[in-house]
Short mmCIF file of C-alpha atoms and ligand atoms in Angstrom, two decimals:
data_model
loop_
_atom_site.label_atom_id
_atom_site.label_comp_id
_atom_site.label_asym_id
_atom_site.label_seq_id
_atom_site.Cartn_x
_atom_site.Cartn_y
_atom_site.Cartn_z
CA UNK U 1 17.46 88.20 -62.74
CA UNK U 2 15.26 88.30 -59.61
CA UNK U 3 17.29 86.08 -57.28
CA UNK U 4 20.76 84.52 -57.07
CA UNK U 5 20.03 80.93 -56.02
CA UNK U 6 22.08 78.60 -58.23
CA UNK U 7 23.85 78.61 -61.59
CA UNK U 8 21.33 76.20 -63.12
CA UNK U 9 18.91 79.18 -63.16
CA UNK U 10 21.32 81.57 -64.91
CA UNK U 11 22.63 82.07 -68.43
CA UNK U 12 26.30 82.38 -69.32
CA UNK U 13 25.59 85.96 -70.41
CA UNK U 14 24.12 86.85 -67.01
CA UNK U 15 27.17 85.41 -65.24
CA UNK U 16 29.56 87.26 -67.57
CA UNK U 17 27.66 90.52 -67.06
CA UNK U 18 27.95 90.14 -63.29
CA UNK U 19 31.68 89.47 -63.61
CA UNK U 20 32.13 92.64 -65.65
CA UNK U 21 30.22 94.62 -63.03
CA UNK U 22 32.34 93.05 -60.26
CA UNK U 23 35.47 94.25 -62.09
CA UNK U 24 34.07 97.79 -62.34
CA UNK U 25 33.11 97.85 -58.68
CA UNK U 26 36.57 96.63 -57.71
CA UNK U 27 38.14 99.47 -59.70
CA UNK U 28 35.87 102.03 -58.03
CA UNK U 29 36.73 100.63 -54.61
CA UNK U 30 40.49 100.72 -55.31
CA UNK U 31 40.17 104.32 -56.56
CA UNK U 32 38.50 105.27 -53.28
CA UNK U 33 35.29 106.23 -55.07
CA UNK U 34 32.17 106.26 -52.88
CA UNK U 35 29.37 104.40 -54.69
CA UNK U 36 26.11 103.97 -52.77
CA UNK U 37 23.31 102.89 -55.10
CA UNK U 38 21.61 101.02 -52.22
CA UNK U 39 21.43 103.99 -49.84
CA UNK U 40 18.53 103.68 -47.40
CA UNK U 41 18.01 99.95 -48.02
CA UNK U 42 18.55 96.98 -45.70
CA UNK U 43 19.74 93.43 -46.29
CA UNK U 44 19.11 90.53 -43.87
CA UNK U 45 21.84 87.87 -43.67
CA UNK U 46 20.63 84.56 -42.22
CA UNK U 47 23.31 82.11 -41.11
CA UNK U 48 22.53 78.52 -40.14
CA UNK U 49 26.24 77.64 -40.48
CA UNK U 50 29.53 79.32 -39.50
CA UNK U 51 31.29 81.80 -41.74
CA UNK U 52 34.25 84.14 -41.88
CA UNK U 53 34.45 85.27 -45.52
CA UNK U 54 30.76 85.26 -46.43
CA UNK U 55 29.71 87.08 -43.32
CA UNK U 56 32.40 89.76 -43.40
CA UNK U 57 32.42 90.33 -47.17
CA UNK U 58 28.63 90.66 -47.31
CA UNK U 59 28.42 92.87 -44.24
CA UNK U 60 31.18 95.18 -45.47
CA UNK U 61 29.96 95.13 -49.09
CA UNK U 62 26.39 96.01 -48.13
CA UNK U 63 27.67 98.91 -46.02
CA UNK U 64 29.93 100.13 -48.85
CA UNK U 65 26.92 100.21 -51.17
CA UNK U 66 25.11 102.45 -48.67
CA UNK U 67 22.72 99.85 -47.23
CA UNK U 68 22.37 98.41 -43.74
CA UNK U 69 23.34 94.77 -43.15
CA UNK U 70 21.57 92.72 -40.47
CA UNK U 71 23.45 89.65 -39.22
CA UNK U 72 20.86 87.05 -38.18
CA UNK U 73 22.28 83.87 -36.71
CA UNK U 74 19.61 81.16 -36.77
CA UNK U 75 20.52 80.51 -33.14
CA UNK U 76 19.17 83.97 -32.28
CA UNK U 77 16.04 84.22 -34.45
CA UNK U 78 12.82 82.20 -34.28
CA UNK U 79 13.85 80.23 -37.39
CA UNK U 80 16.17 78.31 -35.06
CA UNK U 81 13.16 77.44 -32.85
CA UNK U 82 11.10 76.07 -35.70
CA UNK U 83 9.40 79.10 -37.28
CA UNK U 84 9.00 78.15 -40.93
CA UNK U 85 11.04 79.51 -43.81
CA UNK U 86 7.80 80.57 -45.51
CA UNK U 87 6.75 82.72 -42.53
CA UNK U 88 10.27 84.06 -42.02
CA UNK U 89 10.32 85.06 -45.71
CA UNK U 90 6.99 86.86 -45.45
CA UNK U 91 8.02 88.71 -42.28
CA UNK U 92 11.49 89.75 -43.42
CA UNK U 93 10.10 90.93 -46.77
CA UNK U 94 8.10 93.56 -44.84
CA UNK U 95 11.26 95.01 -43.31
CA UNK U 96 14.23 94.52 -45.62
CA UNK U 97 15.02 94.91 -49.32
CA UNK U 98 17.03 91.72 -49.78
CA UNK U 99 17.91 88.47 -47.99
CA UNK U 100 21.13 86.46 -48.05
CA UNK U 101 20.98 82.98 -46.53
CA UNK U 102 23.55 80.30 -45.66
CA UNK U 103 21.91 77.00 -44.81
CA UNK U 104 21.88 73.25 -45.39
CA UNK U 105 19.04 72.37 -47.74
CA UNK U 106 18.88 74.16 -51.11
CA UNK U 107 15.09 73.89 -50.86
CA UNK U 108 15.11 76.43 -48.01
CA UNK U 109 16.72 79.00 -50.30
CA UNK U 110 14.19 78.24 -53.02
CA UNK U 111 11.32 78.52 -50.49
CA UNK U 112 12.62 81.83 -49.20
CA UNK U 113 12.53 83.14 -52.76
CA UNK U 114 9.08 81.69 -53.38
CA UNK U 115 7.39 83.03 -50.24
CA UNK U 116 9.26 86.32 -49.87
CA UNK U 117 8.85 89.36 -52.09
CA UNK U 118 12.47 90.57 -52.08
CA UNK U 119 15.60 89.26 -53.86
CA UNK U 120 17.24 86.22 -52.24
CA UNK U 121 20.96 85.35 -52.46
CA UNK U 122 22.39 81.89 -51.77
CA UNK U 123 25.35 82.30 -49.41
CA UNK U 124 26.05 78.51 -49.47
CA UNK U 125 23.92 75.41 -49.23
CA UNK U 126 24.86 71.74 -49.28
CA UNK U 127 24.07 71.86 -53.01
CA UNK U 128 25.82 75.01 -54.17
CA UNK U 129 28.06 77.95 -53.31
CA UNK U 130 27.52 80.28 -56.27
CA UNK U 131 28.83 83.45 -54.57
CA UNK U 132 32.17 81.70 -54.09
CA UNK U 133 32.30 80.63 -57.72
CA UNK U 134 31.62 84.21 -58.89
CA UNK U 135 34.74 85.25 -56.96
CA UNK U 136 36.64 82.26 -58.37
CA UNK U 137 35.76 83.16 -61.96
CA UNK U 138 36.66 86.80 -61.35
CA UNK U 139 40.07 85.72 -60.01
CA UNK U 140 40.76 83.40 -62.95
CA UNK U 141 39.80 86.17 -65.37
CA UNK U 142 42.12 88.64 -63.63
CA UNK U 143 45.09 86.28 -63.59
CA UNK U 144 44.61 84.63 -66.99
CA UNK U 145 42.94 87.46 -68.92
CA UNK U 146 40.06 85.23 -70.06
CA UNK U 147 37.85 82.31 -69.12
CA UNK U 148 36.85 80.79 -72.44
CA UNK U 149 38.86 77.69 -73.35
CA UNK U 150 40.69 77.31 -70.04
CA UNK U 151 40.68 74.01 -68.17
CA UNK U 152 39.73 73.85 -64.50
CA UNK U 153 40.38 70.66 -62.52
CA UNK U 154 38.65 70.13 -59.19
CA UNK U 155 40.23 67.53 -56.89
CA UNK U 156 38.28 66.08 -53.96
CA UNK U 157 34.71 65.89 -52.74
CA UNK U 158 31.86 66.23 -55.25
CA UNK U 159 30.32 68.79 -52.92
CA UNK U 160 28.67 72.22 -53.13
CA UNK U 161 31.87 73.72 -54.57
CA UNK U 162 32.22 71.03 -57.22
CA UNK U 163 28.55 71.38 -58.18
CA UNK U 164 28.80 75.15 -58.56
CA UNK U 165 32.14 75.06 -60.40
CA UNK U 166 30.79 72.55 -62.92
CA UNK U 167 27.66 74.50 -63.83
CA UNK U 168 29.10 78.02 -63.51
CA UNK U 169 32.36 77.04 -65.20
CA UNK U 170 30.78 75.28 -68.18
CA UNK U 171 28.34 78.16 -68.70
CA UNK U 172 31.17 80.69 -69.10
CA UNK U 173 33.28 78.50 -71.41
CA UNK U 174 35.65 76.63 -69.10
CA UNK U 175 36.41 72.95 -69.50
CA UNK U 176 35.84 71.26 -66.16
CA UNK U 177 37.40 68.02 -64.89
CA UNK U 178 36.43 66.54 -61.57
CA UNK U 179 38.46 63.91 -59.74
CA UNK U 180 36.62 62.32 -56.83
CA UNK U 181 35.97 58.89 -55.34
CA UNK U 182 32.89 57.26 -56.93
CA UNK U 183 30.90 57.36 -53.70
CA UNK U 184 31.40 61.14 -53.48
CA UNK U 185 30.31 62.20 -56.96
CA UNK U 186 28.70 65.58 -57.70
CA UNK U 187 24.92 65.96 -57.56
CA UNK U 188 23.00 63.93 -60.20
CA UNK U 189 21.22 67.06 -61.49
CA UNK U 190 24.61 68.66 -62.09
CA UNK U 191 25.95 65.58 -63.89
CA UNK U 192 22.81 65.58 -66.03
CA UNK U 193 23.45 69.24 -66.89
CA UNK U 194 27.07 68.47 -67.79
CA UNK U 195 25.89 65.93 -70.37
CA UNK U 196 25.02 68.95 -72.50
CA UNK U 197 28.76 69.78 -72.74
CA UNK U 198 30.37 66.76 -74.43
CA UNK U 199 34.16 67.05 -74.61
CA UNK U 200 34.12 69.88 -72.04
CA UNK U 201 33.42 67.82 -68.93
CA UNK U 202 35.11 64.79 -67.39
CA UNK U 203 34.49 62.90 -64.18
CA UNK U 204 37.21 60.51 -63.06
CA UNK U 205 38.65 58.89 -59.93
CA UNK U 206 42.18 59.61 -61.20
CA UNK U 207 43.56 62.94 -59.94
CA UNK U 208 46.38 62.92 -62.52
CA UNK U 209 43.96 62.43 -65.38
CA UNK U 210 41.85 65.35 -64.13
CA UNK U 211 44.84 67.64 -63.59
CA UNK U 212 46.52 66.90 -66.93
CA UNK U 213 47.16 70.18 -68.76
CA UNK U 214 44.93 72.16 -66.37
CA UNK U 215 45.13 75.96 -66.19
CA UNK U 216 43.48 76.03 -62.76
CA UNK U 217 43.63 73.44 -59.97
CA UNK U 218 40.94 73.74 -57.32
CA UNK U 219 40.21 71.90 -54.10
CA UNK U 220 38.06 72.12 -50.99
CA UNK U 221 37.84 70.40 -47.61
CA UNK U 222 37.17 66.66 -47.44
CA UNK U 223 34.39 67.14 -44.87
CA UNK U 224 32.04 70.08 -45.26
CA UNK U 225 30.01 71.87 -42.61
CA UNK U 226 27.40 69.45 -41.32
CA UNK U 227 29.56 66.37 -42.10
CA UNK U 228 31.63 66.49 -38.91
CA UNK U 229 30.57 62.96 -37.88
CA UNK U 230 31.92 61.59 -41.20
CA UNK U 231 35.37 63.10 -40.77
CA UNK U 232 37.20 59.83 -40.18
CA UNK U 233 35.57 57.90 -43.02
CA UNK U 234 36.13 60.82 -45.36
CA UNK U 235 39.79 61.19 -44.37
CA UNK U 236 40.24 57.58 -45.49
CA UNK U 237 38.27 57.92 -48.72
CA UNK U 238 40.03 61.14 -49.78
CA UNK U 239 43.59 60.28 -48.70
CA UNK U 240 44.86 60.27 -52.30
CA UNK U 241 42.91 63.41 -53.27
CA UNK U 242 45.44 66.12 -52.52
CA UNK U 243 46.85 69.00 -54.55
CA UNK U 244 50.57 68.70 -53.95
CA UNK U 245 53.87 69.23 -55.75
CA UNK U 246 53.56 65.94 -57.67
CA UNK U 247 50.09 66.78 -58.95
CA UNK U 248 51.20 70.29 -59.94
CA UNK U 249 53.61 68.70 -62.41
CA UNK U 250 50.63 67.23 -64.31
CA UNK U 251 49.07 70.68 -64.78
CA UNK U 252 50.31 73.48 -67.06
CA UNK U 253 53.57 75.02 -65.77
CA UNK U 254 51.78 78.33 -65.14
CA UNK U 255 48.71 76.74 -63.55
CA UNK U 256 46.89 78.66 -60.83
CA UNK U 257 45.70 77.07 -57.60
CA UNK U 258 42.46 78.14 -55.96
CA UNK U 259 40.79 77.14 -52.69
CA UNK U 260 37.53 78.57 -51.38
CA UNK U 261 38.88 78.40 -47.80
CA UNK U 262 39.00 77.50 -44.99
CA UNK U 263 41.84 75.09 -45.90
CA UNK U 264 43.07 72.01 -44.09
CA UNK U 265 46.72 72.03 -45.11
CA UNK U 266 48.20 68.56 -45.24
CA UNK U 267 44.79 67.14 -46.20
CA UNK U 268 43.30 68.41 -49.46
CA UNK U 269 46.31 70.64 -50.22
CA UNK U 270 49.97 70.52 -49.23
CA UNK U 271 51.35 73.42 -47.22
CA UNK U 272 53.97 74.06 -49.93
CA UNK U 273 51.48 74.39 -52.79
CA UNK U 274 49.16 76.51 -50.66
CA UNK U 275 51.91 78.98 -49.79
CA UNK U 276 53.32 79.05 -53.33
CA UNK U 277 49.86 80.09 -54.56
CA UNK U 278 48.78 82.21 -51.58
CA UNK U 279 48.58 85.36 -53.74
CA UNK U 280 45.95 83.75 -55.99
CA UNK U 281 44.07 82.18 -53.09
CA UNK U 282 43.80 85.43 -51.14
CA UNK U 283 42.93 87.44 -54.27
CA UNK U 284 40.13 84.90 -54.58
CA UNK U 285 39.03 85.56 -50.99
CA UNK U 286 39.12 89.33 -51.61
CA UNK U 287 37.00 88.97 -54.73
CA UNK U 288 34.11 87.64 -52.63
CA UNK U 289 33.58 91.30 -51.69
CA UNK U 290 33.55 92.64 -55.24
CA UNK U 291 31.59 89.77 -56.79
CA UNK U 292 28.87 89.94 -54.14
CA UNK U 293 28.58 93.71 -54.44
CA UNK U 294 27.88 93.12 -58.13
CA UNK U 295 25.13 90.62 -57.25
CA UNK U 296 23.60 93.05 -54.74
CA UNK U 297 23.67 95.94 -57.23
CA UNK U 298 22.19 93.82 -60.00
CA UNK U 299 19.34 92.54 -57.82
CA UNK U 300 18.61 95.56 -55.67
CA UNK U 301 19.72 98.84 -57.28
N1 LIG T 1 34.61 80.34 -48.60
C1 LIG T 1 33.67 80.65 -47.70
O1 LIG T 1 32.47 80.71 -47.98
O2 LIG T 1 34.16 80.94 -46.45
P1 LIG T 1 33.30 81.13 -45.13
O3 LIG T 1 32.75 79.80 -44.75
O4 LIG T 1 34.29 81.66 -44.12
O5 LIG T 1 32.20 82.11 -45.38
N1 LIG T 2 32.39 72.67 -48.90
C1 LIG T 2 32.62 73.59 -47.82
C2 LIG T 2 32.77 74.98 -48.35
C3 LIG T 2 33.06 76.03 -47.30
C4 LIG T 2 33.16 77.40 -47.86
C5 LIG T 2 31.45 73.51 -46.84
O1 LIG T 2 30.31 73.45 -47.29
O2 LIG T 2 31.70 73.49 -45.63
#
């Protein structure tokens, strides 16, 4: 593994190995053990979009591993004034040992990896959010004791989260059901990939069909970063796509609920369901730290 760009590039074994490492690193952290395999190194973090979890968990995780994090908002670096990704990649590669980027177009992440000479990590694009899904899988594994054979149902927009959950989930043995309006389906490349998993993947407009017998219910905002102007149209299209008490009754009685956050309670999830599952949801947020440390160690140590 040279980069962490999207699950389509990875094998199920590689994902499982990273999850095991994330579990070990979490144990070390909880035991107060200092573990600094990246001492003396630096990691640049480029943000073209806002962030709470990704920024803080990467910055803290990099520091815990002994390296120096550099927060680079695109508003403050020349990238924001039109310097190309290719040149930015070649410059940063002369200074730092790894680059994390949050941006719009997946192609920018791919270009960064192509033109740079250091490992690149995708911290969210419009296409995928693989760091989040690593934390999601770690959380499911902790709460359920396994991944293989469990059913995950995603309710809402066929967005970056849905794309990453489908590919990452199927690769580690989950069954994945997506409920979304037709006009908001997951990426065609992802649906093509899912064709290789007959009987393990369903795409429907019916939230109750998707949630039936699910072990994990998952949702995300109706309008993602960059879609602010579509908010009204999306609110209409997604009105019926909510995880609430009625939908919970379709899932297994011990079903977990996950949300990548930030949440819009009363839209994609009811306040009651969110609070009833807050322990799982905030474990999930915490696991961003441990999962990303595993990615950093794997790529850079
Ligand atoms: N879930 C997630 O990536 O959160 P942030 O946008 O706060 O980083
Ligand atoms: N789909 C959301 C995820 C935020 C973590 C977005 O892209 O804004």
